[in-house]
Short mmCIF file of C-alpha atoms in Angstrom, two decimals:
data_model
loop_
_atom_site.label_atom_id
_atom_site.label_comp_id
_atom_site.label_asym_id
_atom_site.label_seq_id
_atom_site.Cartn_x
_atom_site.Cartn_y
_atom_site.Cartn_z
CA MET A 17 111.87 27.13 149.80
CA LYS A 18 111.74 23.67 148.42
CA ASN A 19 112.31 23.34 145.56
CA LEU A 20 115.50 22.49 143.49
CA PRO A 21 117.46 25.14 142.44
CA LEU A 22 115.94 27.01 139.18
CA ASP A 23 118.58 29.02 137.01
CA PRO A 24 119.03 32.64 138.32
CA GLN A 25 119.04 33.81 133.76
CA LEU A 26 115.26 33.33 134.97
CA PHE A 27 115.04 36.41 137.35
CA THR A 28 118.33 38.23 135.08
CA LYS A 29 116.28 38.37 132.10
CA ASN A 30 112.73 40.18 134.65
CA ARG A 31 115.27 42.39 135.66
CA GLN A 32 116.87 43.45 132.00
CA ARG A 33 112.92 43.47 131.00
CA PHE A 34 111.46 45.18 133.46
CA VAL A 35 114.68 48.00 133.09
CA ALA A 36 114.13 48.28 129.42
CA LYS A 37 110.72 49.58 130.11
CA MET A 38 111.72 52.24 132.91
CA LYS A 39 112.65 56.07 131.33
CA PRO A 40 116.25 57.49 131.75
CA HIS A 41 117.09 58.72 134.59
CA SER A 42 115.38 56.92 137.09
CA ILE A 43 115.38 54.37 140.42
CA ALA A 44 113.63 51.74 140.85
CA ILE A 45 112.37 50.84 144.60
CA VAL A 46 110.53 46.68 144.80
CA ASN A 47 109.99 46.62 149.15
CA SER A 48 109.68 42.62 150.14
CA ASN A 49 106.19 42.63 151.98
CA ASP A 50 105.55 42.75 156.08
CA GLU A 51 105.53 40.03 158.33
CA LEU A 52 102.28 39.57 159.72
CA PRO A 53 101.47 38.65 163.52
CA THR A 54 98.71 36.48 164.33
CA ASN A 55 97.29 36.10 168.11
CA GLY A 56 99.91 36.95 170.46
CA ASP A 57 104.00 36.88 169.72
CA ALA A 58 103.20 34.97 166.47
CA LEU A 59 103.22 35.21 163.11
CA PHE A 60 101.62 34.39 159.70
CA LYS A 61 103.88 32.33 157.55
CA PHE A 62 105.82 34.45 155.08
CA LYS A 63 104.42 35.10 151.90
CA GLN A 64 107.11 36.94 149.65
CA ASN A 65 105.82 40.85 147.85
CA SER A 66 105.12 38.71 143.70
CA ASP A 67 107.08 41.69 142.25
CA LEU A 68 110.34 41.25 144.72
CA TYR A 69 110.09 37.42 144.51
CA TRP A 70 109.62 38.48 140.15
CA LEU A 71 112.46 40.38 139.86
CA THR A 72 115.16 38.75 142.43
CA GLY A 73 113.69 34.89 143.67
CA ILE A 74 114.54 35.82 146.85
CA ASP A 75 111.64 34.47 149.18
CA GLN A 76 113.76 36.47 152.44
CA GLU A 77 111.97 39.23 155.04
CA ASP A 78 113.05 42.78 154.49
CA THR A 79 114.68 42.44 151.49
CA MET A 80 114.50 45.19 148.44
CA VAL A 81 116.08 45.23 145.20
CA VAL A 82 117.52 49.10 144.19
CA LEU A 83 117.36 49.00 140.13
CA TYR A 84 119.41 52.22 138.43
CA PRO A 85 120.32 51.47 134.91
CA ASP A 86 121.92 55.21 134.78
CA ASN A 87 124.52 55.16 138.03
CA PRO A 88 127.45 56.98 137.23
CA ASP A 89 129.02 53.87 138.74
CA PRO A 90 128.08 50.10 137.51
CA LYS A 91 128.70 48.80 140.75
CA TYR A 92 125.44 50.27 141.72
CA ARG A 93 122.85 49.52 138.73
CA GLU A 94 121.36 46.46 140.24
CA VAL A 95 121.58 46.46 144.15
CA LEU A 96 119.80 43.50 146.55
CA VAL A 97 118.71 44.96 149.88
CA LEU A 98 119.37 42.11 152.51
CA VAL A 99 118.60 42.13 156.83
CA ARG A 100 121.97 41.25 157.78
CA PRO A 101 122.36 37.78 159.48
CA ASN A 102 122.35 37.94 163.00
CA GLU A 103 123.95 34.59 164.68
CA LEU A 104 121.39 35.07 167.90
CA LYS A 105 118.99 35.49 166.07
CA GLU A 106 119.14 32.62 163.81
CA LYS A 107 119.06 30.18 166.53
CA TRP A 108 115.36 30.96 166.90
CA ASP A 109 114.22 31.70 162.99
CA GLY A 110 117.20 29.75 161.23
CA LYS A 111 119.53 31.14 158.75
CA ARG A 112 119.25 34.24 156.52
CA LEU A 113 120.91 34.68 153.43
CA ARG A 114 124.96 35.10 152.67
CA ARG A 115 126.14 37.30 150.48
CA GLU A 116 126.96 33.63 147.55
CA GLU A 117 123.64 32.10 147.59
CA ALA A 118 121.48 34.98 147.62
CA THR A 119 124.17 35.73 144.19
CA ALA A 120 123.50 32.18 143.42
CA ILE A 121 119.79 32.34 143.84
CA SER A 122 118.90 35.86 142.05
CA GLY A 123 122.37 36.53 139.94
CA MET A 124 122.76 39.46 141.40
CA THR A 125 125.98 40.46 142.75
CA THR A 126 126.35 43.29 144.13
CA ILE A 127 124.17 43.07 148.09
CA VAL A 128 123.69 45.57 150.57
CA TRP A 129 123.13 44.87 154.08
CA LEU A 130 119.56 46.40 154.88
CA ASP A 131 121.24 48.80 157.36
CA ALA A 132 123.76 50.37 155.76
CA LEU A 133 121.44 50.98 152.48
CA ASP A 134 119.95 54.95 153.77
CA ALA A 135 123.91 56.82 152.91
CA LEU A 136 123.70 54.85 149.71
CA LEU A 137 120.41 55.17 148.35
CA GLN A 138 120.40 59.29 149.42
CA GLN A 139 122.99 59.81 147.20
CA TRP A 140 120.95 57.77 144.26
CA VAL A 141 117.75 59.38 144.72
CA HIS A 142 120.54 62.53 144.89
CA GLU A 143 121.42 61.87 141.26
CA ALA A 144 118.13 60.60 139.96
CA GLU A 145 115.11 62.49 138.00
CA ASN A 146 112.29 59.77 138.51
CA ILE A 147 111.42 57.51 141.26
CA TYR A 148 109.42 53.91 141.06
CA LEU A 149 107.96 53.22 143.46
CA ASN A 150 105.71 49.83 143.95
CA THR A 151 101.84 49.23 144.76
CA ASN A 152 99.72 45.95 144.57
CA GLU A 153 97.35 47.03 141.75
CA ASN A 154 96.00 44.06 140.71
CA ASN A 155 92.11 44.16 139.94
CA ARG A 156 91.21 41.64 141.92
CA LYS A 157 92.29 43.29 145.22
CA SER A 158 89.66 44.28 148.54
CA ASN A 159 92.85 44.88 150.81
CA TYR A 160 93.30 48.45 152.08
CA VAL A 161 95.69 47.14 155.03
CA PRO A 162 98.61 50.24 154.93
CA VAL A 163 101.17 47.16 153.54
CA ARG A 164 105.07 47.74 153.31
CA ASP A 165 104.81 49.24 149.90
CA TYR A 166 102.20 52.14 150.20
CA ARG A 167 104.14 53.53 154.11
CA TYR A 168 107.56 53.00 152.14
CA ALA A 169 105.70 55.67 148.81
CA ALA A 170 104.36 58.08 151.69
CA GLU A 171 108.41 58.20 153.29
CA MET A 172 109.82 58.65 149.96
CA LYS A 173 107.45 61.67 149.02
CA GLU A 174 107.67 63.01 152.20
CA ARG A 175 111.29 62.79 152.21
CA TYR A 176 112.45 64.46 148.51
CA PRO A 177 108.94 66.31 147.16
CA LEU A 178 110.08 67.81 144.19
CA HIS A 179 111.18 63.97 142.64
CA ASN A 180 108.56 62.95 140.34
CA PHE A 181 107.59 59.84 140.85
CA LEU A 182 106.74 57.27 139.21
CA ARG A 183 103.85 53.77 138.50
CA ALA A 184 106.52 50.60 139.39
CA ALA A 185 102.48 48.47 138.72
CA THR A 186 101.96 49.63 134.85
CA ILE A 187 105.55 48.00 134.00
CA PHE A 188 105.01 44.39 136.43
CA LYS A 189 101.39 44.23 135.04
CA GLU A 190 102.52 44.50 131.31
CA LEU A 191 106.19 42.16 132.21
CA ARG A 192 104.45 39.69 134.19
CA ALA A 193 101.66 39.05 131.70
CA VAL A 194 103.62 37.53 129.48
CA LYS A 195 105.69 34.15 130.53
CA SER A 196 109.18 33.75 129.27
CA PRO A 197 110.33 30.65 127.96
CA GLU A 198 112.56 29.98 131.56
CA GLU A 199 108.76 30.80 133.78
CA ILE A 200 106.79 28.38 131.88
CA LYS A 201 109.31 26.33 132.55
CA VAL A 202 109.16 26.05 135.72
CA MET A 203 105.97 26.40 135.69
CA GLN A 204 105.16 23.08 133.92
CA VAL A 205 107.66 21.68 136.67
CA ALA A 206 104.54 23.00 139.37
CA MET A 207 102.03 21.17 136.87
CA ASP A 208 103.75 17.82 136.51
CA ILE A 209 103.20 17.66 140.01
CA THR A 210 99.60 18.73 140.11
CA GLU A 211 98.98 15.92 138.00
CA LYS A 212 101.27 12.81 140.28
CA ALA A 213 98.36 14.43 143.04
CA PHE A 214 95.55 14.00 141.02
CA ARG A 215 96.37 10.57 139.63
CA ARG A 216 97.13 9.66 142.84
CA VAL A 217 93.66 11.08 144.85
CA CYS A 218 91.86 9.60 141.93
CA GLY A 219 93.19 6.24 143.17
CA PHE A 220 91.90 6.99 147.30
CA ILE A 221 89.05 8.34 146.55
CA LYS A 222 85.79 6.11 147.49
CA PRO A 223 82.41 6.69 149.51
CA GLY A 224 83.06 7.09 153.28
CA VAL A 225 86.26 9.26 152.75
CA TYR A 226 86.18 12.73 154.29
CA GLU A 227 87.34 15.63 151.20
CA HIS A 228 90.06 16.52 154.47
CA GLU A 229 91.22 13.22 153.75
CA ILE A 230 91.33 14.03 150.25
CA GLN A 231 93.05 16.86 150.82
CA ALA A 232 95.93 15.68 153.04
CA GLU A 233 96.85 13.05 150.45
CA ILE A 234 96.80 16.27 147.97
CA VAL A 235 99.85 18.04 150.61
CA HIS A 236 101.38 14.87 151.04
CA GLU A 237 102.08 14.66 147.04
CA PHE A 238 102.60 18.18 146.62
CA LEU A 239 105.15 18.10 149.70
CA ARG A 240 106.78 14.99 148.42
CA ASN A 241 108.09 16.23 144.82
CA ARG A 242 108.97 19.66 146.70
CA SER A 243 106.26 22.12 145.46
CA ALA A 244 106.09 24.66 148.82
CA GLY A 245 103.08 23.40 149.36
CA GLU A 246 99.37 24.54 148.27
CA ALA A 247 98.98 27.93 145.87
CA TYR A 248 96.28 28.24 146.90
CA GLY A 249 93.79 26.60 149.47
CA SER A 250 92.25 23.63 147.81
CA ILE A 251 88.36 23.05 147.17
CA ILE A 252 87.09 19.76 148.10
CA ALA A 253 83.90 19.42 147.46
CA SER A 254 81.55 17.14 147.65
CA GLY A 255 77.66 17.03 146.39
CA ASP A 256 76.21 20.12 146.39
CA ARG A 257 78.60 21.87 148.32
CA ALA A 258 80.20 21.83 144.58
CA ARG A 259 77.93 24.86 143.80
CA THR A 260 80.00 26.33 146.60
CA LEU A 261 83.33 28.04 144.36
CA HIS A 262 85.41 28.99 147.31
CA TYR A 263 83.71 26.59 149.36
CA VAL A 264 86.97 26.04 151.93
CA PHE A 265 85.65 23.78 154.53
CA ASN A 266 86.59 20.17 152.78
CA ASN A 267 85.07 18.58 155.70
CA ALA A 268 82.17 16.87 154.75
CA GLU A 269 81.89 12.65 153.67
CA CYS A 270 81.94 11.95 150.21
CA LYS A 271 78.60 9.79 149.36
CA ASP A 272 77.85 6.97 146.42
CA GLY A 273 76.50 8.58 144.03
CA GLU A 274 78.10 12.05 144.61
CA LEU A 275 80.43 13.88 142.25
CA ILE A 276 82.97 15.60 143.79
CA LEU A 277 85.11 18.34 143.07
CA MET A 278 88.29 19.53 143.04
CA ASP A 279 90.04 22.70 142.91
CA PHE A 280 93.93 22.32 143.51
CA GLY A 281 97.71 23.18 142.65
CA ALA A 282 100.91 22.90 143.57
CA GLU A 283 103.57 25.94 143.74
CA TYR A 284 107.19 24.87 142.92
CA GLY A 285 109.67 27.67 142.54
CA GLY A 286 107.46 30.35 143.46
CA TYR A 287 105.20 29.71 140.14
CA ASN A 288 101.57 27.95 140.52
CA ALA A 289 99.04 25.05 139.31
CA ASP A 290 95.41 25.37 138.59
CA LEU A 291 94.02 22.62 138.53
CA THR A 292 89.50 21.60 138.45
CA ARG A 293 88.49 18.31 137.87
CA THR A 294 85.34 16.41 138.94
CA VAL A 295 84.83 12.54 139.87
CA PRO A 296 82.19 10.44 140.95
CA VAL A 297 83.05 9.80 144.02
CA ASN A 298 81.98 5.76 143.14
CA GLY A 299 83.97 5.88 139.71
CA LYS A 300 81.71 5.82 137.58
CA PHE A 301 79.05 8.39 135.96
CA THR A 302 75.60 8.15 136.06
CA PRO A 303 73.95 9.26 132.36
CA ARG A 304 72.65 12.41 133.45
CA GLN A 305 76.27 13.63 134.94
CA ARG A 306 78.05 12.65 132.26
CA GLN A 307 75.58 14.52 129.88
CA VAL A 308 76.83 17.38 131.87
CA TYR A 309 79.89 16.54 132.05
CA ASP A 310 80.59 16.52 128.53
CA ALA A 311 78.79 19.55 128.20
CA CYS A 312 81.30 21.11 130.22
CA LEU A 313 83.66 19.16 128.38
CA HIS A 314 82.82 20.33 125.16
CA LEU A 315 82.69 24.73 126.78
CA HIS A 316 86.01 23.59 128.05
CA HIS A 317 87.12 22.59 124.81
CA TYR A 318 85.28 25.79 122.87
CA ALA A 319 87.09 27.99 124.91
CA VAL A 320 90.33 26.67 123.58
CA SER A 321 89.77 27.02 120.29
CA ILE A 322 89.09 30.68 120.65
CA LEU A 323 91.10 31.66 123.20
CA ARG A 324 94.72 33.73 121.09
CA PRO A 325 96.25 35.93 121.22
CA GLY A 326 94.80 39.39 120.36
CA ILE A 327 91.44 39.00 122.04
CA THR A 328 89.86 40.71 124.60
CA LEU A 329 88.29 38.91 128.21
CA ALA A 330 85.36 40.81 126.80
CA LYS A 331 84.68 39.30 124.10
CA TYR A 332 85.97 36.00 124.78
CA HIS A 333 83.66 35.46 127.86
CA GLU A 334 80.21 36.94 125.37
CA MET A 335 81.12 33.88 122.88
CA MET A 336 81.59 31.95 125.89
CA GLY A 337 78.30 32.90 126.89
CA GLU A 338 76.98 32.37 123.65
CA GLU A 339 77.85 28.91 123.00
CA ALA A 340 76.66 28.03 127.03
CA THR A 341 73.31 29.13 126.04
CA LYS A 342 73.43 26.39 123.12
CA GLU A 343 74.59 23.24 125.81
CA PHE A 344 72.36 24.62 128.32
CA ILE A 345 69.09 24.33 126.40
CA LYS A 346 70.08 20.99 125.55
CA LEU A 347 70.84 20.10 128.52
CA GLY A 348 67.25 21.14 129.10
CA LEU A 349 68.38 24.05 132.07
CA LEU A 350 67.29 26.63 129.50
CA THR A 351 64.29 27.55 127.08
CA GLU A 352 64.38 29.38 123.64
CA ALA A 353 61.73 30.95 125.21
CA ASP A 354 64.15 31.74 128.57
CA VAL A 355 66.50 33.76 126.47
CA LYS A 356 64.66 35.36 123.90
CA ASN A 357 63.26 36.66 127.73
CA GLN A 358 66.34 37.36 129.25
CA ASP A 359 67.72 40.86 130.78
CA PRO A 360 70.36 41.42 128.66
CA GLU A 361 72.78 42.42 131.39
CA VAL A 362 71.94 38.96 133.47
CA PRO A 363 71.71 36.46 130.86
CA ALA A 364 70.29 33.79 131.47
CA TYR A 365 72.77 31.44 131.06
CA ARG A 366 74.43 33.33 133.42
CA LYS A 367 71.85 31.08 136.44
CA TYR A 368 73.84 27.81 135.72
CA LEU A 369 77.26 29.27 135.06
CA TYR A 370 77.73 32.64 136.95
CA HIS A 371 81.54 33.05 137.32
CA GLY A 372 84.06 33.98 134.43
CA ILE A 373 85.88 31.15 132.95
CA SER A 374 90.20 32.24 133.14
CA HIS A 375 92.03 34.36 134.68
CA HIS A 376 95.50 35.09 133.81
CA LEU A 377 98.72 32.97 136.48
CA GLY A 378 102.05 33.04 137.27
CA VAL A 379 104.05 34.47 140.14
CA ASP A 380 100.65 35.01 141.83
CA VAL A 381 97.33 32.99 140.98
CA HIS A 382 95.68 35.62 139.87
CA ASP A 383 98.55 36.79 138.45
CA LEU A 384 98.79 40.42 136.91
CA GLY A 385 97.21 40.97 132.94
CA PRO A 386 96.25 43.40 130.79
CA SER A 387 92.33 44.68 131.67
CA PHE A 388 89.07 42.88 130.40
CA LEU A 389 88.64 44.75 127.95
CA GLN A 390 92.16 44.69 126.51
CA PRO A 391 93.39 42.36 124.42
CA ILE A 392 95.05 38.91 125.63
CA PRO A 393 99.15 38.92 124.87
CA GLU A 394 101.15 36.91 122.82
CA GLY A 395 103.13 34.57 126.29
CA ALA A 396 100.25 35.09 128.28
CA VAL A 397 98.98 32.11 130.92
CA LEU A 398 95.57 31.64 131.04
CA THR A 399 92.93 29.13 132.96
CA ILE A 400 89.61 28.06 131.27
CA GLU A 401 87.09 26.92 133.50
CA PRO A 402 83.80 26.81 132.58
CA GLY A 403 81.13 25.67 135.41
CA ILE A 404 78.30 23.43 134.84
CA TYR A 405 76.07 24.32 138.68
CA ILE A 406 72.43 23.30 138.73
CA GLU A 407 70.20 24.44 142.45
CA GLN A 408 67.60 21.93 141.73
CA GLU A 409 70.17 18.51 140.96
CA GLN A 410 72.44 19.87 143.72
CA MET A 411 75.47 19.39 141.02
CA GLY A 412 79.00 21.21 140.04
CA ILE A 413 80.91 19.93 137.56
CA ARG A 414 83.96 22.48 136.59
CA ILE A 415 86.68 21.23 134.73
CA GLU A 416 89.89 23.88 134.77
CA ASN A 417 93.58 23.55 132.44
CA ASN A 418 96.22 26.11 132.40
CA TYR A 419 97.24 27.15 128.85
CA TRP A 420 100.77 29.68 127.20
CA ILE A 421 98.42 31.28 124.75
CA THR A 422 101.30 31.34 121.94
CA ALA A 423 100.66 32.74 118.24
CA ASN A 424 101.20 28.50 117.09
CA GLY A 425 98.27 27.75 119.42
CA ASN A 426 96.89 27.14 122.92
CA VAL A 427 99.66 24.99 124.73
CA ASP A 428 98.45 22.59 126.95
CA LEU A 429 100.22 22.72 130.25
CA MET A 430 98.34 19.72 131.92
CA LYS A 431 97.71 17.81 128.56
CA ASN A 432 98.49 14.85 130.63
CA ILE A 433 96.38 14.84 133.17
CA PRO A 434 92.90 13.05 132.33
CA ILE A 435 90.18 14.87 131.22
CA THR A 436 87.08 13.22 129.67
CA ALA A 437 84.95 11.24 131.73
CA ASP A 438 85.91 7.91 130.31
CA GLU A 439 89.36 8.78 131.12
CA ILE A 440 88.88 9.34 134.32
CA GLU A 441 86.69 6.29 135.40
CA ALA A 442 89.26 3.82 133.70
CA LEU A 443 92.04 6.19 135.85
CA MET A 444 89.41 5.50 139.21
CA LYS A 445 88.85 1.71 138.57
#
């Protein structure tokens, strides 16, 4: 990873939080992700299993972590498993972690090579009553490829059929939703790098530039500031393309009089930022563009005022829908009759705002968190990103910042990034 070294206490505390939730006489085993093939002999860029990274900070393939707090031998109560360095392989693929390097990153002092694990693990499993195994229980999951976690779970159940198997994912979902001050410190770096990229592109955008050129400016600023790169595929959508929520082509010319919606964020130290701003290509909002932009900004500020620990996302989105309805009437997009005659299952406002307003953010851009009907915990980090999308005007506007939800109010992690129409116009001069 390109970032400066992180404080290993971040990961030590994460492991302590996890172990505190385990049942007595239990062992937990978490695997790294697979290396995945593209075509021929090529591989996709490796992406670490988020749960393993959250526990260890290790971003290397063929890694495991074993947590067994009741192990009679204190040395093996937390174990980091790494692939043994191979000097010949390293000539092709680069250096792999040594013991002391892995300890400096993770804070774990017991390192076992992967090819020596089986004999040790068998003894530990025989002494334990419960085995926590990991699966992907992100509510947004849509991929059913049998990845390593699932293959390993099947193998363990075959080898140890009379043990009690438990879901590590339920613990991760609870804990990863609540960010520690150490995690916020790392996330703030990702936010600050994202701010630098936004300020850079606002000085670059003008009629005639192409969307991919803007993306190039963003990525350049990310990399020069030690970011790992884009937290997700940047959305650079000018004109009517802004109404496509996951627009990925980024190949069109930005024209005079259009708006351009930019949804991007830096990854730093394994944690992510997620910003959206919509700016005029020529640096000046038209009166109608400003009217819609200000309505969207009003919805953003309203969301900040109601998103608090204890509210459910279901109730929050219900309240946001009511406020959006009022704004859309003011904008002339809806009439009182439209609202009176609306289908309660598909409210009228959804024609112009057809996505959720917030999601959890952290090691994953769509991070783990409670379900839609469960209360938001104190310490969560969420995006706030209302949008207004008007097909008949070929206009799409979205405004997004990231907030740490605390008992004393929401902390705007992007408070230094220009957000009002006046601030954006001043920045683009």
